[in-house]
Amino acid sequence: MKLIVTGGAGFIGSNFVFYQRKHHPEDDIICLDALTYAGNLETLEPVMNDPKFKFVKGDIADRKLVYDLFEAEKPDYIVNFAAESHVDRSIENPEVFLRTNVMGTQVLLDACRKYGIKRYHQVSTDEVYGDLPLDRPDLYFTETTPIHTSSPYSASKAAADLLVLAYHRTFKLPVTVSRCSNNYGPYHFPEKLIPLMISRALADESLPVYGTGENIRDWLYVEDHCAAIDLILRKGTDGEVYNIGGHNERTNLEVVKTILRQLDKPESLITYVRDRPGHDMRYAIDPTKIHNELGWLPATKFDDGIRQTVEWYLSNRPWWEHILAGEYQNYYERMYAGR
């Protein structure tokens, strides 16, 4: 098959590209990425010379570029990871989130209608469901949980999900949607919680924790997420939503303390900062549907995954140090100068 993977230079998208090359080496992959702040072409260096892989720099909201790409490549499947995804940034500037996450999704869907595809898959988030109370550990998000967004980011992702499902109902477009819990693992952009804490702890800098750190997230190792998406893409049912959860609930404070133990750093590095507006308290996903229908279960326990993640960051310091220094943004020019 031939896949277009949008946002493939980002954290989850790049891991999905690596997963596909490992498990389906016969498939062709075209990565479309605008290389905005979280898109890092250095991440894709291991596959840049792979004859079954092609990188295209471009914005999913650029209709002409997307249509030209579909016309030239004639893809079988589309997996849309491309999104502005940082909640704090969405609070500062909601407009860019609407352009990429909603209008960009519409352009991709229109291209699928025009040129035809076997399946369009939308990668979404559990944040579209809002949050759960801390005192009700028995409650979980299911695919029928009402959408109840808390930030411009989650609202833009919810709008995109609804648009995807509407294109299925109205135009019979073959689509699937997945909503995942918080991912972690290799190539995670350093402004996110886990890599931020790792890099700051290594530098013996303070570790800022929102509020009291009691907010709970369900952590999903990124390779497990990629395996789930691959199953949905190949065996999922058109028009369906699948929740992908890790069964690894931890408070933010527990996560930070785990990282400090892994690095043998003191808890005195932790500092508590003013909470952000509309901060969701608890996310927890029930992945029963994807387990029953497709046989998927998360394979990585949090303690194992966080140890592997810390070890990866220790072994790949140049990757995240280039990001912190801003050098990663020049990689595209270095790669393609004179081509």
Coordinates of C-alpha atoms in Angstrom, one line a residue:
M1 CA 0.0 0.0 0.0
K2 CA 0.9 3.7 -0.3
L3 CA 0.4 5.9 2.7
I4 CA 0.5 9.7 3.2
V5 CA 1.4 10.4 6.8
T6 CA 0.8 14.0 7.7
G7 CA 2.7 15.4 10.6
G8 CA 5.3 12.7 10.2
A9 CA 8.1 14.8 11.5
G10 CA 6.4 15.2 14.8
F11 CA 6.6 13.0 17.9
I12 CA 3.9 10.4 17.3
G13 CA 4.0 10.7 13.5
S14 CA 7.7 10.0 13.3
N15 CA 7.4 7.0 15.6
F16 CA 4.5 5.7 13.3
V17 CA 6.8 6.1 10.3
F18 CA 9.5 4.0 12.0
Y19 CA 6.9 1.4 13.1
Q20 CA 5.6 1.1 9.5
R21 CA 9.1 0.7 8.0
K22 CA 9.9 -2.0 10.6
H23 CA 6.6 -4.0 10.3
H24 CA 5.6 -3.2 6.7
P25 CA 8.8 -2.6 4.7
E26 CA 6.9 -3.3 1.5
D27 CA 4.7 -0.2 1.9
D28 CA 5.5 3.3 0.4
I29 CA 5.3 6.2 2.8
I30 CA 5.0 9.9 1.9
C31 CA 5.5 12.2 4.9
L32 CA 3.9 15.6 4.6
D33 CA 4.9 18.1 7.3
A34 CA 5.0 21.9 7.5
L35 CA 8.0 21.7 9.9
T36 CA 6.5 24.2 12.3
Y37 CA 7.9 24.5 15.8
A38 CA 7.3 20.8 16.8
G39 CA 8.2 19.3 13.4
N40 CA 11.8 18.2 13.3
L41 CA 13.3 16.7 10.2
E42 CA 16.3 15.5 12.2
T43 CA 14.0 13.0 13.7
L44 CA 13.4 11.3 10.3
E45 CA 17.1 11.1 9.5
P46 CA 17.2 7.3 9.8
V47 CA 14.7 6.9 6.9
M48 CA 15.6 9.9 4.7
N49 CA 17.5 7.8 2.2
D50 CA 15.1 4.9 2.3
P51 CA 13.8 4.4 -1.3
K52 CA 10.3 3.5 0.1
F53 CA 10.1 6.9 2.0
K54 CA 9.6 10.4 0.7
F55 CA 9.5 13.7 2.6
V56 CA 7.4 16.6 1.3
K57 CA 7.4 20.0 3.1
G58 CA 4.0 21.5 3.1
D59 CA 0.9 22.7 5.0
I60 CA -2.2 20.5 5.1
A61 CA -4.3 23.7 4.9
D62 CA -2.6 24.5 1.5
R63 CA -5.3 23.1 -0.8
K64 CA -3.3 23.3 -4.1
L65 CA -0.2 21.6 -2.5
V66 CA -2.4 18.8 -1.0
Y67 CA -4.3 18.3 -4.3
D68 CA -1.1 18.2 -6.3
L69 CA 0.4 15.7 -3.9
F70 CA -2.7 13.4 -4.2
E71 CA -2.6 13.7 -7.9
A72 CA 1.0 12.8 -8.1
E73 CA 1.1 10.0 -5.5
K74 CA -2.3 8.4 -5.7
P75 CA -2.2 7.2 -2.0
D76 CA -4.3 4.3 -0.7
Y77 CA -4.4 5.5 2.9
I78 CA -4.1 8.8 4.8
V79 CA -3.1 9.0 8.5
N80 CA -3.4 12.5 9.8
F81 CA -1.2 13.3 12.7
A82 CA -0.7 16.9 11.6
A83 CA -1.9 19.2 14.4
E84 CA -1.0 22.1 16.6
S85 CA -1.1 20.2 19.9
H86 CA 0.2 22.2 22.9
V87 CA -2.6 23.4 25.2
D88 CA -0.6 26.4 26.6
R89 CA 0.1 27.6 23.1
S90 CA -3.6 27.2 22.2
I91 CA -4.5 29.5 25.1
E92 CA -2.1 32.1 23.8
N93 CA -3.1 31.9 20.1
P94 CA -6.2 29.9 19.3
E95 CA -6.4 31.0 15.6
V96 CA -3.5 28.9 14.4
F97 CA -5.1 25.8 16.0
L98 CA -8.3 26.3 14.1
R99 CA -6.5 26.8 10.8
T100 CA -4.4 23.6 11.1
N101 CA -6.6 21.3 13.1
V102 CA -9.9 22.1 11.5
M103 CA -9.4 23.7 8.1
G104 CA -6.4 21.5 7.4
T105 CA -8.5 18.4 8.1
Q106 CA -11.2 19.7 5.8
V107 CA -8.6 20.1 2.9
L108 CA -7.4 16.5 3.4
L109 CA -11.0 15.2 3.5
D110 CA -11.8 17.1 0.3
A111 CA -8.7 15.7 -1.4
C112 CA -9.8 12.2 -0.3
R113 CA -13.2 12.7 -1.9
K114 CA -11.7 14.1 -5.1
Y115 CA -9.0 11.5 -5.7
G116 CA -10.4 8.5 -3.8
I117 CA -8.8 6.5 -1.0
K118 CA -9.3 3.2 0.8
R119 CA -9.2 4.9 4.3
Y120 CA -8.6 8.2 6.0
H121 CA -7.6 7.9 9.6
Q122 CA -7.8 10.8 12.0
V123 CA -5.5 10.8 15.0
S124 CA -7.3 12.6 17.8
T125 CA -7.0 12.9 21.6
D126 CA -8.9 12.0 24.8
E127 CA -8.9 15.7 25.6
V128 CA -12.1 16.1 23.5
Y129 CA -14.0 14.4 26.3
G130 CA -13.0 17.0 28.9
D131 CA -11.9 15.6 32.2
L132 CA -13.0 13.2 35.0
P133 CA -13.3 14.0 38.8
L134 CA -10.4 12.8 40.9
D135 CA -12.8 11.2 43.4
R136 CA -14.4 8.8 40.9
P137 CA -11.6 6.4 39.8
D138 CA -14.4 4.1 38.5
L139 CA -15.2 6.5 35.6
Y140 CA -13.5 6.2 32.2
F141 CA -13.9 7.7 28.8
T142 CA -15.6 5.5 26.3
E143 CA -16.3 6.1 22.7
T144 CA -19.9 7.2 23.7
T145 CA -18.7 9.8 26.3
P146 CA -20.1 13.2 25.3
I147 CA -17.6 15.7 23.9
H148 CA -16.9 18.4 26.5
T149 CA -13.8 20.4 25.6
S150 CA -11.8 22.6 28.0
S151 CA -9.2 24.4 25.8
P152 CA -9.0 25.9 22.3
Y153 CA -6.7 22.9 21.4
S154 CA -9.2 20.2 22.5
A155 CA -12.1 22.2 20.9
S156 CA -10.2 22.3 17.5
K157 CA -9.6 18.5 17.7
A158 CA -13.2 17.8 18.6
A159 CA -14.3 19.9 15.6
A160 CA -12.0 18.0 13.3
D161 CA -13.3 14.7 14.6
L162 CA -16.9 15.7 14.0
L163 CA -16.0 16.9 10.5
V164 CA -14.4 13.5 9.7
L165 CA -17.4 11.6 10.9
A166 CA -19.8 13.9 9.0
Y167 CA -17.8 13.3 5.7
H168 CA -18.4 9.6 6.3
R169 CA -22.1 10.0 6.9
T170 CA -22.7 12.6 4.2
F171 CA -20.3 11.5 1.5
K172 CA -19.7 7.8 2.5
L173 CA -16.0 8.5 2.8
P174 CA -14.2 5.6 4.4
V175 CA -12.8 7.0 7.7
T176 CA -11.8 6.0 11.2
V177 CA -10.9 8.1 14.2
S178 CA -8.8 7.2 17.2
R179 CA -8.6 9.1 20.5
C180 CA -5.5 8.3 22.6
S181 CA -4.3 9.1 26.1
N182 CA -1.0 11.0 26.8
N183 CA 1.9 9.5 24.8
Y184 CA 5.5 9.3 25.9
G185 CA 8.7 7.8 24.5
P186 CA 11.5 8.6 22.0
Y187 CA 11.5 11.9 20.0
H188 CA 9.0 13.7 22.3
F189 CA 9.3 17.5 21.8
P190 CA 11.2 18.9 24.8
E191 CA 8.4 21.4 25.9
K192 CA 6.1 18.5 26.9
L193 CA 6.0 17.3 30.5
I194 CA 8.3 14.2 30.5
P195 CA 11.1 15.3 28.1
L196 CA 11.0 18.8 29.8
M197 CA 11.5 17.3 33.2
I198 CA 14.3 15.0 31.9
S199 CA 16.2 17.8 30.2
R200 CA 15.8 20.2 33.2
A201 CA 16.7 17.6 35.7
L202 CA 19.9 16.7 33.8
A203 CA 20.9 20.4 34.0
D204 CA 20.0 20.6 37.7
E205 CA 17.3 23.2 36.9
S206 CA 14.0 23.6 38.7
L207 CA 11.2 21.4 37.6
P208 CA 8.0 23.4 37.3
V209 CA 4.8 21.5 38.3
Y210 CA 1.4 23.1 37.8
G211 CA -0.7 23.6 40.9
T212 CA -0.1 20.8 43.4
G213 CA 0.7 18.2 40.7
E214 CA -2.4 16.1 41.5
N215 CA -3.7 16.1 37.9
I216 CA -3.9 12.5 36.6
R217 CA -3.1 11.3 33.1
D218 CA -3.2 7.9 31.5
W219 CA 0.2 7.4 29.9
L220 CA 0.6 5.4 26.7
Y221 CA 3.9 4.3 25.3
V222 CA 4.2 5.7 21.8
E223 CA 5.0 2.4 20.1
D224 CA 1.9 0.8 21.6
H225 CA -0.1 3.7 20.1
C226 CA 1.5 3.1 16.7
A227 CA 0.6 -0.6 16.8
A228 CA -3.0 0.4 17.6
I229 CA -3.3 2.8 14.7
D230 CA -1.8 0.3 12.3
L231 CA -4.5 -2.2 13.4
I232 CA -7.3 0.3 12.9
L233 CA -5.9 1.4 9.5
R234 CA -5.9 -2.2 8.2
K235 CA -8.7 -3.9 10.1
G236 CA -10.9 -1.2 11.6
T237 CA -14.6 -0.5 10.7
D238 CA -15.4 2.5 8.6
G239 CA -17.1 5.3 10.5
E240 CA -16.0 4.1 13.9
V241 CA -14.1 5.8 16.8
Y242 CA -11.6 3.8 18.8
N243 CA -10.2 4.9 22.1
I244 CA -6.6 3.9 22.8
G245 CA -5.5 4.0 26.4
G246 CA -2.4 2.8 28.3
H247 CA -4.0 1.6 31.6
N248 CA -1.1 3.6 33.3
E249 CA -2.7 6.4 35.4
R250 CA -0.2 8.6 37.3
T251 CA -0.4 12.1 38.8
N252 CA 1.9 14.6 37.2
L253 CA 3.8 14.7 40.5
E254 CA 4.3 10.9 40.5
V255 CA 5.6 11.2 36.9
V256 CA 8.1 13.9 37.9
K257 CA 9.3 12.0 41.0
T258 CA 9.7 8.8 38.9
I259 CA 12.0 10.7 36.5
L260 CA 14.0 12.1 39.3
R261 CA 14.6 8.6 40.7
Q262 CA 15.7 7.3 37.3
L263 CA 18.2 10.1 37.1
D264 CA 19.2 10.0 40.7
K265 CA 18.3 13.6 41.2
P266 CA 16.8 15.2 44.4
E267 CA 13.1 16.0 44.7
S268 CA 14.2 19.5 45.9
L269 CA 14.4 20.4 42.2
I270 CA 10.5 20.4 42.1
T271 CA 8.9 23.8 42.2
Y272 CA 5.1 24.5 42.1
V273 CA 3.8 27.1 39.8
R274 CA 0.5 28.8 39.2
D275 CA -2.0 26.4 37.5
R276 CA -3.0 27.1 33.9
P277 CA -6.5 28.1 33.0
G278 CA -9.0 25.3 32.5
H279 CA -6.6 22.6 33.5
D280 CA -8.3 19.2 33.2
M281 CA -8.0 17.1 36.4
R282 CA -8.1 13.5 35.2
Y283 CA -8.0 11.6 31.9
A284 CA -8.6 7.9 31.8
I285 CA -9.5 5.8 28.7
D286 CA -11.5 2.5 28.5
P287 CA -9.9 0.7 25.5
T288 CA -12.4 -2.2 25.7
K289 CA -13.7 -1.6 22.1
I290 CA -10.4 -1.8 20.3
H291 CA -9.4 -4.8 22.4
N292 CA -12.6 -6.7 21.6
E293 CA -12.8 -5.8 17.9
L294 CA -9.1 -5.7 17.0
G295 CA -7.3 -7.6 19.8
W296 CA -5.2 -4.6 20.8
L297 CA -3.8 -4.2 24.4
P298 CA -1.0 -1.9 25.5
A299 CA 2.2 -3.9 25.9
T300 CA 4.3 -1.5 27.9
K301 CA 4.0 -0.9 31.6
F302 CA 4.7 2.7 32.7
D303 CA 7.7 1.8 34.9
D304 CA 9.3 0.0 31.9
G305 CA 8.4 2.6 29.4
I306 CA 9.6 5.6 31.5
R307 CA 12.9 3.8 32.1
Q308 CA 13.3 3.2 28.3
T309 CA 12.4 6.8 27.6
V310 CA 14.9 8.2 30.1
E311 CA 17.6 5.9 28.7
W312 CA 16.8 7.1 25.1
Y313 CA 17.1 10.8 26.1
L314 CA 20.4 10.1 27.8
S315 CA 21.7 8.3 24.7
N316 CA 20.4 10.9 22.3
R317 CA 21.4 14.2 23.9
P318 CA 22.3 15.9 20.5
W319 CA 18.7 15.5 19.3
W320 CA 17.0 17.4 22.1
E321 CA 19.9 19.8 22.7
H322 CA 19.6 20.9 19.0
I323 CA 15.9 21.6 19.7
L324 CA 16.6 23.6 22.9
A325 CA 19.2 25.6 21.0
G326 CA 16.9 26.1 18.0
E327 CA 19.4 24.5 15.6
Y328 CA 16.9 21.8 14.5
Q329 CA 15.0 24.4 12.5
N330 CA 18.0 24.8 10.2
Y331 CA 18.2 21.1 9.3
Y332 CA 15.8 21.3 6.4
E333 CA 17.9 23.9 4.7
R334 CA 21.1 21.9 5.4
M335 CA 19.5 18.7 4.0
Y336 CA 18.1 20.3 0.8
A337 CA 20.6 23.1 0.0
G338 CA 21.5 22.8 -3.6
R339 CA 19.0 20.0 -4.4

